[in-house]
PDB file of C-alpha atoms and ligand atoms in Angstrom:
ATOM      1  CA  UNK A1321      87.082   1.815  61.834  1.00  0.00           C
ATOM      2  CA  UNK A1322      85.535   4.731  59.991  1.00  0.00           C
ATOM      3  CA  UNK A1323      84.277   7.817  61.848  1.00  0.00           C
ATOM      4  CA  UNK A1324      81.441   9.521  60.014  1.00  0.00           C
ATOM      5  CA  UNK A1325      78.938  12.345  60.107  1.00  0.00           C
ATOM      6  CA  UNK A1326      75.240  12.397  59.281  1.00  0.00           C
ATOM      7  CA  UNK A1327      74.609  14.669  56.303  1.00  0.00           C
ATOM      8  CA  UNK A1328      71.917  16.725  58.029  1.00  0.00           C
ATOM      9  CA  UNK A1329      74.522  18.309  60.294  1.00  0.00           C
ATOM     10  CA  UNK A1330      75.395  20.453  57.282  1.00  0.00           C
ATOM     11  CA  UNK A1331      72.268  21.143  55.245  1.00  0.00           C
ATOM     12  CA  UNK A1332      68.658  20.121  54.830  1.00  0.00           C
ATOM     13  CA  UNK A1333      68.732  20.803  51.095  1.00  0.00           C
ATOM     14  CA  UNK A1334      69.917  17.775  49.149  1.00  0.00           C
ATOM     15  CA  UNK A1335      70.291  19.192  45.672  1.00  0.00           C
ATOM     16  CA  UNK A1336      73.676  18.965  43.901  1.00  0.00           C
ATOM     17  CA  UNK A1337      75.062  22.036  45.688  1.00  0.00           C
ATOM     18  CA  UNK A1338      73.830  20.817  49.076  1.00  0.00           C
ATOM     19  CA  UNK A1339      75.369  17.392  48.560  1.00  0.00           C
ATOM     20  CA  UNK A1340      78.759  18.852  47.620  1.00  0.00           C
ATOM     21  CA  UNK A1341      78.624  21.240  50.598  1.00  0.00           C
ATOM     22  CA  UNK A1342      77.836  18.415  53.025  1.00  0.00           C
ATOM     23  CA  UNK A1343      80.624  16.180  51.684  1.00  0.00           C
ATOM     24  CA  UNK A1344      83.150  19.029  51.758  1.00  0.00           C
ATOM     25  CA  UNK A1345      82.238  20.076  55.314  1.00  0.00           C
ATOM     26  CA  UNK A1346      82.357  16.479  56.578  1.00  0.00           C
ATOM     27  CA  UNK A1347      85.851  16.167  55.138  1.00  0.00           C
ATOM     28  CA  UNK A1348      87.002  19.487  56.608  1.00  0.00           C
ATOM     29  CA  UNK A1349      85.678  18.533  60.057  1.00  0.00           C
ATOM     30  CA  UNK A1350      87.952  15.463  59.958  1.00  0.00           C
ATOM     31  CA  UNK A1351      85.439  12.688  59.247  1.00  0.00           C
ATOM     32  CA  UNK A1352      86.148   9.651  57.029  1.00  0.00           C
ATOM     33  CA  UNK A1353      82.633   9.239  55.686  1.00  0.00           C
ATOM     34  CA  UNK A1354      79.291  10.950  55.236  1.00  0.00           C
ATOM     35  CA  UNK A1355      75.941   9.277  55.845  1.00  0.00           C
ATOM     36  CA  UNK A1356      73.513  10.504  53.198  1.00  0.00           C
ATOM     37  CA  UNK A1357      69.836  10.866  54.112  1.00  0.00           C
ATOM     38  CA  UNK A1358      68.062   8.788  51.439  1.00  0.00           C
ATOM     39  CA  UNK A1359      64.480   9.588  52.427  1.00  0.00           C
ATOM     40  CA  UNK A1360      63.637   9.701  48.719  1.00  0.00           C
ATOM     41  CA  UNK A1361      66.179   7.561  46.850  1.00  0.00           C
ATOM     42  CA  UNK A1362      64.231   8.047  43.588  1.00  0.00           C
ATOM     43  CA  UNK A1363      65.139  11.741  43.420  1.00  0.00           C
ATOM     44  CA  UNK A1364      68.589  11.591  45.047  1.00  0.00           C
ATOM     45  CA  UNK A1365      71.235  13.091  42.741  1.00  0.00           C
ATOM     46  CA  UNK A1366      73.594  10.111  42.464  1.00  0.00           C
ATOM     47  CA  UNK A1367      75.878  11.791  39.919  1.00  0.00           C
ATOM     48  CA  UNK A1368      76.455  14.827  42.123  1.00  0.00           C
ATOM     49  CA  UNK A1369      77.118  12.615  45.145  1.00  0.00           C
ATOM     50  CA  UNK A1370      79.563  10.392  43.261  1.00  0.00           C
ATOM     51  CA  UNK A1371      81.459  13.456  41.987  1.00  0.00           C
ATOM     52  CA  UNK A1372      81.633  15.059  45.451  1.00  0.00           C
ATOM     53  CA  UNK A1373      82.862  11.832  47.089  1.00  0.00           C
ATOM     54  CA  UNK A1374      85.594  11.520  44.447  1.00  0.00           C
ATOM     55  CA  UNK A1375      86.538  15.200  44.704  1.00  0.00           C
ATOM     56  CA  UNK A1376      87.020  15.091  48.477  1.00  0.00           C
ATOM     57  CA  UNK A1377      88.125  11.466  48.892  1.00  0.00           C
ATOM     58  CA  UNK A1378      85.243  10.534  51.179  1.00  0.00           C
ATOM     59  CA  UNK A1379      83.345   7.291  51.759  1.00  0.00           C
ATOM     60  CA  UNK A1380      79.543   7.224  52.028  1.00  0.00           C
ATOM     61  CA  UNK A1381      76.758   5.278  53.672  1.00  0.00           C
ATOM     62  CA  UNK A1382      72.999   5.802  53.439  1.00  0.00           C
ATOM     63  CA  UNK A1383      70.087   5.794  55.854  1.00  0.00           C
ATOM     64  CA  UNK A1384      66.378   6.459  55.767  1.00  0.00           C
ATOM     65  CA  UNK A1385      63.120   6.103  57.618  1.00  0.00           C
ATOM     66  CA  UNK A1386      60.062   4.751  55.836  1.00  0.00           C
ATOM     67  CA  UNK A1387      56.665   6.458  56.056  1.00  0.00           C
ATOM     68  CA  UNK A1388      53.097   5.225  56.271  1.00  0.00           C
ATOM     69  CA  UNK A1389      52.804   4.654  52.520  1.00  0.00           C
ATOM     70  CA  UNK A1390      55.991   2.541  52.452  1.00  0.00           C
ATOM     71  CA  UNK A1391      55.648   0.795  55.837  1.00  0.00           C
ATOM     72  CA  UNK A1392      57.015  -2.737  55.372  1.00  0.00           C
ATOM     73  CA  UNK A1393      55.786  -3.665  58.886  1.00  0.00           C
ATOM     74  CA  UNK A1394      52.204  -2.999  57.769  1.00  0.00           C
ATOM     75  CA  UNK A1395      49.560  -5.652  57.077  1.00  0.00           C
ATOM     76  CA  UNK A1396      48.679  -3.639  53.947  1.00  0.00           C
ATOM     77  CA  UNK A1397      50.377  -5.488  51.099  1.00  0.00           C
ATOM     78  CA  UNK A1398      50.511  -2.418  48.852  1.00  0.00           C
ATOM     79  CA  UNK A1399      52.462  -0.453  51.489  1.00  0.00           C
ATOM     80  CA  UNK A1400      54.821  -3.403  51.973  1.00  0.00           C
ATOM     81  CA  UNK A1401      55.445  -3.624  48.220  1.00  0.00           C
ATOM     82  CA  UNK A1402      56.009   0.141  47.966  1.00  0.00           C
ATOM     83  CA  UNK A1403      58.464  -0.027  50.852  1.00  0.00           C
ATOM     84  CA  UNK A1404      60.385  -2.865  49.266  1.00  0.00           C
ATOM     85  CA  UNK A1405      60.608  -0.955  45.973  1.00  0.00           C
ATOM     86  CA  UNK A1406      61.941   2.103  47.797  1.00  0.00           C
ATOM     87  CA  UNK A1407      64.549   0.040  49.649  1.00  0.00           C
ATOM     88  CA  UNK A1408      65.583  -1.656  46.392  1.00  0.00           C
ATOM     89  CA  UNK A1409      66.175   1.784  44.888  1.00  0.00           C
ATOM     90  CA  UNK A1410      68.165   2.829  47.986  1.00  0.00           C
ATOM     91  CA  UNK A1411      70.404  -0.226  47.542  1.00  0.00           C
ATOM     92  CA  UNK A1412      70.934   0.615  43.875  1.00  0.00           C
ATOM     93  CA  UNK A1413      71.844   4.237  44.721  1.00  0.00           C
ATOM     94  CA  UNK A1414      74.352   3.089  47.338  1.00  0.00           C
ATOM     95  CA  UNK A1415      75.841   0.550  44.924  1.00  0.00           C
ATOM     96  CA  UNK A1416      76.446   3.363  42.433  1.00  0.00           C
ATOM     97  CA  UNK A1417      78.165   5.343  45.199  1.00  0.00           C
ATOM     98  CA  UNK A1418      80.386   2.429  46.203  1.00  0.00           C
ATOM     99  CA  UNK A1419      78.838   2.602  49.682  1.00  0.00           C
ATOM    100  CA  UNK A1420      79.099  -0.329  52.083  1.00  0.00           C
ATOM    101  CA  UNK A1421      76.119   0.269  54.395  1.00  0.00           C
ATOM    102  CA  UNK A1422      72.357   0.870  54.336  1.00  0.00           C
ATOM    103  CA  UNK A1423      70.844   1.510  57.772  1.00  0.00           C
ATOM    104  CA  UNK A1424      68.142   3.357  59.693  1.00  0.00           C
ATOM    105  CA  UNK A1425      64.438   2.743  60.271  1.00  0.00           C
ATOM    106  CA  UNK A1426      64.116   0.645  57.136  1.00  0.00           C
ATOM    107  CA  UNK A1427      61.951  -2.046  58.792  1.00  0.00           C
ATOM    108  CA  UNK A1428      58.908   0.144  59.674  1.00  0.00           C
ATOM    109  CA  UNK A1429      57.606   3.660  59.295  1.00  0.00           C
ATOM    110  CA  UNK A1430      59.470   6.305  61.277  1.00  0.00           C
ATOM    111  CA  UNK A1431      56.618   7.649  63.355  1.00  0.00           C
ATOM    112  CA  UNK A1432      54.775   7.397  66.644  1.00  0.00           C
ATOM    113  CA  UNK A1433      52.490   4.368  66.377  1.00  0.00           C
ATOM    114  CA  UNK A1434      49.299   4.279  68.432  1.00  0.00           C
ATOM    115  CA  UNK A1435      49.240   0.474  68.669  1.00  0.00           C
ATOM    116  CA  UNK A1436      51.790  -2.342  69.010  1.00  0.00           C
ATOM    117  CA  UNK A1437      53.300  -4.036  65.971  1.00  0.00           C
ATOM    118  CA  UNK A1438      51.439  -7.187  64.892  1.00  0.00           C
ATOM    119  CA  UNK A1439      53.035 -10.628  64.327  1.00  0.00           C
ATOM    120  CA  UNK A1440      52.002 -10.543  60.660  1.00  0.00           C
ATOM    121  CA  UNK A1441      53.418  -7.046  60.219  1.00  0.00           C
ATOM    122  CA  UNK A1442      56.732  -8.055  61.795  1.00  0.00           C
ATOM    123  CA  UNK A1443      56.880 -11.146  59.560  1.00  0.00           C
ATOM    124  CA  UNK A1444      56.261  -8.917  56.510  1.00  0.00           C
ATOM    125  CA  UNK A1445      59.089  -6.650  57.624  1.00  0.00           C
ATOM    126  CA  UNK A1446      61.505  -9.535  58.233  1.00  0.00           C
ATOM    127  CA  UNK A1447      60.758 -11.001  54.797  1.00  0.00           C
ATOM    128  CA  UNK A1448      61.401  -7.671  53.037  1.00  0.00           C
ATOM    129  CA  UNK A1449      64.559  -6.918  55.021  1.00  0.00           C
ATOM    130  CA  UNK A1450      65.888 -10.426  54.293  1.00  0.00           C
ATOM    131  CA  UNK A1451      65.377  -9.959  50.539  1.00  0.00           C
ATOM    132  CA  UNK A1452      66.856  -6.442  50.613  1.00  0.00           C
ATOM    133  CA  UNK A1453      69.896  -7.756  52.485  1.00  0.00           C
ATOM    134  CA  UNK A1454      70.386 -10.414  49.770  1.00  0.00           C
ATOM    135  CA  UNK A1455      70.169  -7.785  47.020  1.00  0.00           C
ATOM    136  CA  UNK A1456      72.543  -5.507  48.951  1.00  0.00           C
ATOM    137  CA  UNK A1457      75.060  -8.283  49.622  1.00  0.00           C
ATOM    138  CA  UNK A1458      75.493  -8.791  45.876  1.00  0.00           C
ATOM    139  CA  UNK A1459      76.719  -5.173  45.733  1.00  0.00           C
ATOM    140  CA  UNK A1460      78.905  -5.532  48.828  1.00  0.00           C
ATOM    141  CA  UNK A1461      76.453  -3.564  50.976  1.00  0.00           C
ATOM    142  CA  UNK A1462      75.578  -4.500  54.560  1.00  0.00           C
ATOM    143  CA  UNK A1463      71.997  -3.834  55.712  1.00  0.00           C
ATOM    144  CA  UNK A1464      71.519  -2.870  59.382  1.00  0.00           C
ATOM    145  CA  UNK A1465      68.272  -2.221  61.258  1.00  0.00           C
ATOM    146  CA  UNK A1466      68.375   0.761  63.650  1.00  0.00           C
ATOM    147  CA  UNK A1467      67.018   0.228  67.149  1.00  0.00           C
ATOM    148  CA  UNK A1468      64.991   3.337  67.892  1.00  0.00           C
ATOM    149  CA  UNK A1469      62.891   4.738  70.713  1.00  0.00           C
ATOM    150  CA  UNK A1470      59.186   4.012  71.197  1.00  0.00           C
ATOM    151  CA  UNK A1471      58.129   7.362  69.692  1.00  0.00           C
ATOM    152  CA  UNK A1472      59.754   6.611  66.321  1.00  0.00           C
ATOM    153  CA  UNK A1473      58.778   2.952  65.757  1.00  0.00           C
ATOM    154  CA  UNK A1474      56.879   0.140  67.478  1.00  0.00           C
ATOM    155  CA  UNK A1475      58.985  -2.678  66.015  1.00  0.00           C
ATOM    156  CA  UNK A1476      62.552  -2.388  67.406  1.00  0.00           C
ATOM    157  CA  UNK A1477      63.046  -0.483  70.665  1.00  0.00           C
ATOM    158  CA  UNK A1478      65.781  -2.608  72.294  1.00  0.00           C
ATOM    159  CA  UNK A1479      68.920  -4.408  71.190  1.00  0.00           C
ATOM    160  CA  UNK A1480      67.456  -7.750  72.292  1.00  0.00           C
ATOM    161  CA  UNK A1481      64.419  -7.223  70.067  1.00  0.00           C
ATOM    162  CA  UNK A1482      66.767  -6.460  67.177  1.00  0.00           C
ATOM    163  CA  UNK A1483      68.788  -9.623  67.831  1.00  0.00           C
ATOM    164  CA  UNK A1484      65.600 -11.659  67.596  1.00  0.00           C
ATOM    165  CA  UNK A1485      64.380  -9.754  64.524  1.00  0.00           C
ATOM    166  CA  UNK A1486      67.549 -10.288  62.484  1.00  0.00           C
ATOM    167  CA  UNK A1487      67.697 -13.967  63.454  1.00  0.00           C
ATOM    168  CA  UNK A1488      64.279 -14.309  61.806  1.00  0.00           C
ATOM    169  CA  UNK A1489      65.127 -12.197  58.767  1.00  0.00           C
ATOM    170  CA  UNK A1490      66.351 -15.083  56.691  1.00  0.00           C
ATOM    171  CA  UNK A1491      69.891 -15.207  55.492  1.00  0.00           C
ATOM    172  CA  UNK A1492      71.786 -14.217  58.617  1.00  0.00           C
ATOM    173  CA  UNK A1493      73.260 -11.255  56.787  1.00  0.00           C
ATOM    174  CA  UNK A1494      71.171  -8.532  58.440  1.00  0.00           C
ATOM    175  CA  UNK A1495      73.018  -6.478  61.032  1.00  0.00           C
ATOM    176  CA  UNK A1496      72.014  -4.429  64.065  1.00  0.00           C
ATOM    177  CA  UNK A1497      72.413  -0.649  64.174  1.00  0.00           C
ATOM    178  CA  UNK A1498      72.593   0.909  67.665  1.00  0.00           C
ATOM    179  CA  UNK A1499      72.179   4.632  68.410  1.00  0.00           C
ATOM    180  CA  UNK A1500      73.212   6.076  71.784  1.00  0.00           C
ATOM    181  CA  UNK A1501      70.380   8.659  71.738  1.00  0.00           C
ATOM    182  CA  UNK A1502      67.752   5.913  71.489  1.00  0.00           C
ATOM    183  CA  UNK A1503      69.594   3.537  73.845  1.00  0.00           C
ATOM    184  CA  UNK A1504      69.646   6.264  76.497  1.00  0.00           C
ATOM    185  CA  UNK A1505      65.829   6.273  76.397  1.00  0.00           C
ATOM    186  CA  UNK A1506      65.040   2.555  76.164  1.00  0.00           C
ATOM    187  CA  UNK A1507      67.921   0.353  77.392  1.00  0.00           C
ATOM    188  CA  UNK A1508      68.831  -0.479  81.005  1.00  0.00           C
ATOM    189  CA  UNK A1509      72.419   0.688  80.461  1.00  0.00           C
ATOM    190  CA  UNK A1510      74.844   1.596  77.667  1.00  0.00           C
ATOM    191  CA  UNK A1511      77.139  -1.435  77.979  1.00  0.00           C
ATOM    192  CA  UNK A1512      75.101  -4.648  77.837  1.00  0.00           C
ATOM    193  CA  UNK A1513      73.222  -3.930  74.562  1.00  0.00           C
ATOM    194  CA  UNK A1514      76.576  -3.816  72.775  1.00  0.00           C
ATOM    195  CA  UNK A1515      77.632  -7.139  74.304  1.00  0.00           C
ATOM    196  CA  UNK A1516      74.193  -8.645  73.622  1.00  0.00           C
ATOM    197  CA  UNK A1517      74.558  -7.851  69.902  1.00  0.00           C
ATOM    198  CA  UNK A1518      78.316  -8.407  69.630  1.00  0.00           C
ATOM    199  CA  UNK A1519      77.896 -10.824  66.700  1.00  0.00           C
ATOM    200  CA  UNK A1520      75.322  -8.703  64.856  1.00  0.00           C
ATOM    201  CA  UNK A1521      76.416  -5.098  65.521  1.00  0.00           C
ATOM    202  CA  UNK A1522      77.365  -3.532  62.197  1.00  0.00           C
ATOM    203  CA  UNK A1523      76.529   0.193  62.492  1.00  0.00           C
ATOM    204  CA  UNK A1524      76.610   2.802  65.267  1.00  0.00           C
ATOM    205  CA  UNK A1525      75.126   6.278  65.669  1.00  0.00           C
ATOM    206  CA  UNK A1526      76.556   8.611  68.280  1.00  0.00           C
ATOM    207  CA  UNK A1527      73.965  11.114  69.519  1.00  0.00           C
ATOM    208  CA  UNK A1528      73.583  13.036  72.777  1.00  0.00           C
ATOM    209  CA  UNK A1529      70.423  12.823  74.914  1.00  0.00           C
ATOM    210  CA  UNK A1530      69.101  16.118  73.456  1.00  0.00           C
ATOM    211  CA  UNK A1531      70.722  15.477  70.043  1.00  0.00           C
ATOM    212  CA  UNK A1532      73.072  18.442  70.474  1.00  0.00           C
ATOM    213  CA  UNK A1533      76.761  18.775  71.443  1.00  0.00           C
ATOM    214  CA  UNK A1534      78.363  15.503  72.562  1.00  0.00           C
ATOM    215  CA  UNK A1535      79.243  15.558  76.247  1.00  0.00           C
ATOM    216  CA  UNK A1536      76.632  18.137  77.289  1.00  0.00           C
ATOM    217  CA  UNK A1537      73.785  15.690  77.972  1.00  0.00           C
ATOM    218  CA  UNK A1538      73.074  12.561  80.003  1.00  0.00           C
ATOM    219  CA  UNK A1539      74.368   9.790  77.686  1.00  0.00           C
ATOM    220  CA  UNK A1540      76.986   7.582  79.391  1.00  0.00           C
ATOM    221  CA  UNK A1541      79.421   7.595  76.470  1.00  0.00           C
ATOM    222  CA  UNK A1542      82.297   6.071  78.466  1.00  0.00           C
ATOM    223  CA  UNK A1543      80.357   2.850  79.046  1.00  0.00           C
ATOM    224  CA  UNK A1544      79.274   2.711  75.412  1.00  0.00           C
ATOM    225  CA  UNK A1545      82.752   3.239  73.940  1.00  0.00           C
ATOM    226  CA  UNK A1546      84.224   0.810  76.491  1.00  0.00           C
ATOM    227  CA  UNK A1547      81.734  -1.798  75.260  1.00  0.00           C
ATOM    228  CA  UNK A1548      82.600  -1.158  71.585  1.00  0.00           C
ATOM    229  CA  UNK A1549      86.256  -1.716  72.424  1.00  0.00           C
ATOM    230  CA  UNK A1550      85.432  -4.803  74.471  1.00  0.00           C
ATOM    231  CA  UNK A1551      83.778  -6.550  71.488  1.00  0.00           C
ATOM    232  CA  UNK A1552      86.385  -5.324  68.997  1.00  0.00           C
ATOM    233  CA  UNK A1553      83.783  -3.367  67.012  1.00  0.00           C
ATOM    234  CA  UNK A1554      85.202  -2.291  63.651  1.00  0.00           C
ATOM    235  CA  UNK A1555      82.218  -0.857  61.761  1.00  0.00           C
ATOM    236  CA  UNK A1556      81.217   2.753  61.096  1.00  0.00           C
ATOM    237  CA  UNK A1557      80.730   5.130  64.049  1.00  0.00           C
ATOM    238  CA  UNK A1558      78.624   8.040  62.817  1.00  0.00           C
ATOM    239  CA  UNK A1559      77.825  11.308  64.593  1.00  0.00           C
ATOM    240  CA  UNK A1560      74.174  12.297  64.396  1.00  0.00           C
ATOM    241  CA  UNK A1561      72.817  15.651  65.592  1.00  0.00           C
ATOM    242  CA  UNK A1562      69.830  17.804  64.774  1.00  0.00           C
ATOM    243  CA  UNK A1563      68.990  21.445  65.412  1.00  0.00           C
ATOM    244  CA  UNK A1564      66.337  23.779  64.077  1.00  0.00           C
ATOM    245  CA  UNK A1565      69.321  25.610  62.555  1.00  0.00           C
ATOM    246  CA  UNK A1566      69.289  22.992  59.757  1.00  0.00           C
ATOM    247  CA  UNK A1567      65.881  21.864  58.580  1.00  0.00           C
ATOM    248  CA  UNK A1568      65.019  18.866  56.423  1.00  0.00           C
ATOM    249  CA  UNK A1569      61.264  19.468  56.171  1.00  0.00           C
ATOM    250  CA  UNK A1570      59.851  15.942  56.635  1.00  0.00           C
ATOM    251  CA  UNK A1571      62.561  14.501  58.857  1.00  0.00           C
ATOM    252  CA  UNK A1572      62.781  17.470  61.240  1.00  0.00           C
ATOM    253  CA  UNK A1573      59.036  17.368  61.906  1.00  0.00           C
ATOM    254  CA  UNK A1574      58.976  13.613  62.436  1.00  0.00           C
ATOM    255  CA  UNK A1575      61.935  13.746  64.855  1.00  0.00           C
ATOM    256  CA  UNK A1576      60.483  16.697  66.790  1.00  0.00           C
ATOM    257  CA  UNK A1577      63.392  19.065  66.126  1.00  0.00           C
ATOM    258  CA  UNK A1578      61.800  22.211  67.536  1.00  0.00           C
ATOM    259  CA  UNK A1579      64.740  23.844  69.292  1.00  0.00           C
ATOM    260  CA  UNK A1580      67.968  25.460  68.193  1.00  0.00           C
ATOM    261  CA  UNK A1581      70.635  23.451  70.049  1.00  0.00           C
ATOM    262  CA  UNK A1582      73.499  24.753  67.928  1.00  0.00           C
ATOM    263  CA  UNK A1583      73.979  27.143  65.046  1.00  0.00           C
ATOM    264  CA  UNK A1584      77.588  26.572  63.943  1.00  0.00           C
ATOM    265  CA  UNK A1585      77.770  23.249  62.070  1.00  0.00           C
ATOM    266  CA  UNK A1586      81.529  23.517  61.508  1.00  0.00           C
ATOM    267  CA  UNK A1587      82.328  23.888  65.192  1.00  0.00           C
ATOM    268  CA  UNK A1588      79.822  21.174  66.147  1.00  0.00           C
ATOM    269  CA  UNK A1589      81.197  18.701  63.584  1.00  0.00           C
ATOM    270  CA  UNK A1590      84.860  19.263  64.443  1.00  0.00           C
ATOM    271  CA  UNK A1591      84.032  18.883  68.137  1.00  0.00           C
ATOM    272  CA  UNK A1592      82.150  15.618  67.523  1.00  0.00           C
ATOM    273  CA  UNK A1593      84.927  14.179  65.360  1.00  0.00           C
ATOM    274  CA  UNK A1594      87.508  14.910  68.073  1.00  0.00           C
ATOM    275  CA  UNK A1595      85.185  13.647  70.850  1.00  0.00           C
ATOM    276  CA  UNK A1596      84.626  10.270  69.152  1.00  0.00           C
ATOM    277  CA  UNK A1597      88.274   9.759  68.183  1.00  0.00           C
ATOM    278  CA  UNK A1598      89.487  10.743  71.676  1.00  0.00           C
ATOM    279  CA  UNK A1599      87.121   8.230  73.321  1.00  0.00           C
ATOM    280  CA  UNK A1600      88.167   5.429  70.974  1.00  0.00           C
ATOM    281  CA  UNK A1601      91.856   6.179  71.518  1.00  0.00           C
ATOM    282  CA  UNK A1602      91.463   6.219  75.292  1.00  0.00           C
ATOM    283  CA  UNK A1603      89.451   2.989  75.348  1.00  0.00           C
ATOM    284  CA  UNK A1604      91.977   1.233  73.098  1.00  0.00           C
ATOM    285  CA  UNK A1605      94.519   1.678  75.907  1.00  0.00           C
ATOM    286  CA  UNK A1606      92.495  -0.888  77.878  1.00  0.00           C
ATOM    287  CA  UNK A1607      94.363  -3.604  75.984  1.00  0.00           C
ATOM    288  CA  UNK A1608      97.431  -2.703  78.084  1.00  0.00           C
ATOM    289  CA  UNK A1609      95.622  -3.265  81.382  1.00  0.00           C
TER     290      UNK A1609
HETATM  291 MN1  LIG B 632      70.164   7.354  64.572  1.00  0.00          MN
END
């Protein structure tokens, strides 16, 4: 199992210097991998990222949220095509980085919708995600769809919806990505969604209820980590946190990051790394019971 950190814990500026800084700080905080924000994979500096990963001996994954102009769950064919082209580029970037996972809100725009998703829009999204998963599989990359809260998408708000979505996304190779921050808003508990998606779960985000320090909010992490251990989960477990202390202009606005929940990224990251590893170690002892 790899324990990782979302890149926006460290900087909102993803030029070459920002990329190297984020990789270095993730390494120093004790993480195994960094999740790069690939909101614009066409401008992402692949060479700088590859060099930083090699320099610090780190693995990488990539995530993104689509926007209105690239919404693959739209009924507008031009938006669907633009979204597919963006996701194809994201796969190619990750292949160049030797990354094994693409995840996030890659099946719709990341925004508050004012109406429910339509059957045709969902079918469009499933078709694109199925093709992207095929392309990714050829490069050894697993594609996972992130279940998010109702204010960030209208397509996948629960693990059961995601199970149904991936079953209809063609090749059976699409995985489910669960995030404790979103689960805490939408699910009935933190245990059963993991069991419900045991065969599809391929990516995990660890976030607190206010997206700040782990253990200071209302997320029932013990139940969640117990469930991961119960199903023998072996995929990435990635810490995700946002504060107005680090601003990525588009993403911070869309996620509603208005408050300063922490200012010291190094302390926050080291704490999260220890928190996740301690929980996994403790839960692994259940095999002796
Ligand atoms: Mn997340």
